[in-house]
């Protein structure tokens, strides 16, 4: 019972407290006129577009695989193929559970999720090499 309570606290409440503390600590050192610039907003918008395109292309890719395999791949697994570990896999799992309570996708979604991390690191390295950034 104690271990279960500690695990639950660490996974939920403690994580939220740490996140809020880090956010306040880092945010208090920032100056708005230096941080909130047009360049910052452009980067945020480009990141959101990349996130949406990555999720959509993962679902479309899973649907294409379904077309070849006769429907053996859950498209939600494709949506987890972005470099947001483990959030994307958890979201895919929760959405799958809402549709079917016996649909446990978390382990299947972690594969594409980690592949998204590797793909992001590789493509980022290639871009840095092509741009000549040292």
Short mmCIF file of C-alpha atoms in Angstrom, two decimals:
data_model
loop_
_atom_site.label_atom_id
_atom_site.label_comp_id
_atom_site.label_asym_id
_atom_site.label_seq_id
_atom_site.Cartn_x
_atom_site.Cartn_y
_atom_site.Cartn_z
CA UNK A 1 0.00 0.00 0.00
CA UNK A 2 2.81 2.42 0.88
CA UNK A 3 4.76 1.65 -2.29
CA UNK A 4 1.63 2.15 -4.37
CA UNK A 5 0.97 5.54 -2.72
CA UNK A 6 4.58 6.63 -3.20
CA UNK A 7 4.55 5.57 -6.85
CA UNK A 8 1.26 7.38 -7.42
CA UNK A 9 2.58 10.54 -5.75
CA UNK A 10 5.81 10.46 -7.74
CA UNK A 11 3.95 9.93 -11.00
CA UNK A 12 1.34 12.65 -10.46
CA UNK A 13 1.54 15.17 -7.63
CA UNK A 14 5.30 15.36 -7.19
CA UNK A 15 5.82 15.65 -10.95
CA UNK A 16 3.39 18.58 -11.08
CA UNK A 17 5.09 20.36 -8.16
CA UNK A 18 8.53 19.92 -9.73
CA UNK A 19 7.27 21.15 -13.11
CA UNK A 20 5.71 24.27 -11.58
CA UNK A 21 8.83 24.96 -9.49
CA UNK A 22 11.14 24.67 -12.50
CA UNK A 23 8.83 26.82 -14.62
CA UNK A 24 8.72 29.59 -12.02
CA UNK A 25 12.48 29.40 -11.38
CA UNK A 26 13.40 29.59 -15.06
CA UNK A 27 10.66 32.06 -15.92
CA UNK A 28 11.73 34.47 -13.19
CA UNK A 29 15.15 34.86 -14.83
CA UNK A 30 13.69 35.85 -18.22
CA UNK A 31 13.06 39.39 -19.39
CA UNK A 32 9.99 39.78 -21.62
CA UNK A 33 11.50 42.24 -24.10
CA UNK A 34 14.43 39.89 -24.72
CA UNK A 35 12.44 36.67 -24.83
CA UNK A 36 9.17 37.57 -26.52
CA UNK A 37 10.35 38.68 -29.94
CA UNK A 38 9.08 38.08 -33.46
CA UNK A 39 11.80 35.46 -33.93
CA UNK A 40 10.60 33.56 -30.84
CA UNK A 41 7.01 33.58 -32.08
CA UNK A 42 8.15 32.37 -35.52
CA UNK A 43 10.00 29.46 -33.91
CA UNK A 44 6.94 28.55 -31.81
CA UNK A 45 4.67 28.61 -34.87
CA UNK A 46 7.13 26.52 -36.91
CA UNK A 47 7.33 24.02 -34.04
CA UNK A 48 3.54 23.74 -33.87
CA UNK A 49 3.34 23.22 -37.63
CA UNK A 50 6.06 20.54 -37.47
CA UNK A 51 4.26 18.83 -34.58
CA UNK A 52 0.95 18.77 -36.49
CA UNK A 53 2.60 17.57 -39.71
CA UNK A 54 4.47 14.83 -37.83
CA UNK A 55 1.32 13.55 -36.15
CA UNK A 56 -0.73 13.68 -39.35
CA UNK A 57 1.95 11.96 -41.42
CA UNK A 58 2.24 9.21 -38.79
CA UNK A 59 -1.50 8.53 -38.98
CA UNK A 60 -1.44 8.65 -42.78
CA UNK A 61 1.58 6.32 -42.84
CA UNK A 62 -0.21 3.84 -40.58
CA UNK A 63 -3.26 3.97 -42.83
CA UNK A 64 -1.08 3.24 -45.87
CA UNK A 65 0.43 0.27 -44.03
CA UNK A 66 -3.13 -0.83 -43.18
CA UNK A 67 -3.99 -0.73 -46.85
CA UNK A 68 -1.13 -3.17 -47.59
CA UNK A 69 -1.64 -5.43 -44.56
CA UNK A 70 -5.42 -5.54 -44.53
CA UNK A 71 -5.94 -3.45 -41.40
CA UNK A 72 -3.47 -5.02 -38.96
CA UNK A 73 -1.96 -1.73 -37.71
CA UNK A 74 -3.75 0.70 -35.43
CA UNK A 75 -3.38 4.24 -36.88
CA UNK A 76 -2.98 5.58 -33.34
CA UNK A 77 0.42 3.90 -33.21
CA UNK A 78 1.45 6.06 -36.17
CA UNK A 79 0.46 9.21 -34.33
CA UNK A 80 2.98 8.36 -31.62
CA UNK A 81 5.89 8.65 -34.06
CA UNK A 82 6.91 12.13 -32.95
CA UNK A 83 9.78 13.01 -30.63
CA UNK A 84 7.67 13.71 -27.58
CA UNK A 85 8.54 10.87 -25.21
CA UNK A 86 6.40 9.49 -23.56
CA UNK A 87 3.55 11.97 -24.05
CA UNK A 88 2.72 10.99 -27.64
CA UNK A 89 2.63 7.30 -26.75
CA UNK A 90 0.46 7.97 -23.70
CA UNK A 91 -1.99 10.07 -25.72
CA UNK A 92 -2.27 7.31 -28.33
CA UNK A 93 -2.84 4.78 -25.54
CA UNK A 94 -5.53 6.87 -23.82
CA UNK A 95 -7.38 7.57 -27.08
CA UNK A 96 -7.25 3.85 -27.88
CA UNK A 97 -8.64 2.99 -24.44
CA UNK A 98 -11.53 5.41 -24.94
CA UNK A 99 -12.48 3.57 -28.12
CA UNK A 100 -11.91 0.06 -26.73
CA UNK A 101 -11.16 -0.59 -23.02
CA UNK A 102 -9.12 -3.68 -23.94
CA UNK A 103 -6.90 -1.81 -26.42
CA UNK A 104 -3.50 -1.51 -24.72
CA UNK A 105 -1.28 0.45 -27.10
CA UNK A 106 1.36 1.92 -24.80
CA UNK A 107 4.11 -0.60 -25.56
CA UNK A 108 3.28 -0.65 -29.26
CA UNK A 109 3.27 3.16 -29.37
CA UNK A 110 6.64 3.51 -27.62
CA UNK A 111 8.45 1.96 -30.61
CA UNK A 112 7.46 4.67 -33.09
CA UNK A 113 7.83 7.24 -30.31
CA UNK A 114 11.49 6.38 -29.79
CA UNK A 115 11.99 6.10 -33.55
CA UNK A 116 10.74 9.69 -33.75
CA UNK A 117 13.44 10.72 -31.27
CA UNK A 118 16.14 8.99 -33.31
CA UNK A 119 14.81 10.46 -36.55
CA UNK A 120 14.75 13.95 -35.06
CA UNK A 121 18.31 13.65 -33.79
CA UNK A 122 19.57 12.34 -37.12
CA UNK A 123 17.74 14.93 -39.21
CA UNK A 124 18.86 17.69 -36.84
CA UNK A 125 22.47 16.55 -37.19
CA UNK A 126 22.18 16.47 -40.97
CA UNK A 127 20.68 19.97 -41.01
CA UNK A 128 23.44 21.32 -38.78
CA UNK A 129 26.08 19.72 -41.00
CA UNK A 130 24.51 21.12 -44.18
CA UNK A 131 24.20 24.60 -42.67
CA UNK A 132 27.80 24.51 -41.48
CA UNK A 133 26.97 25.06 -37.81
CA UNK A 134 29.78 24.04 -35.49
#
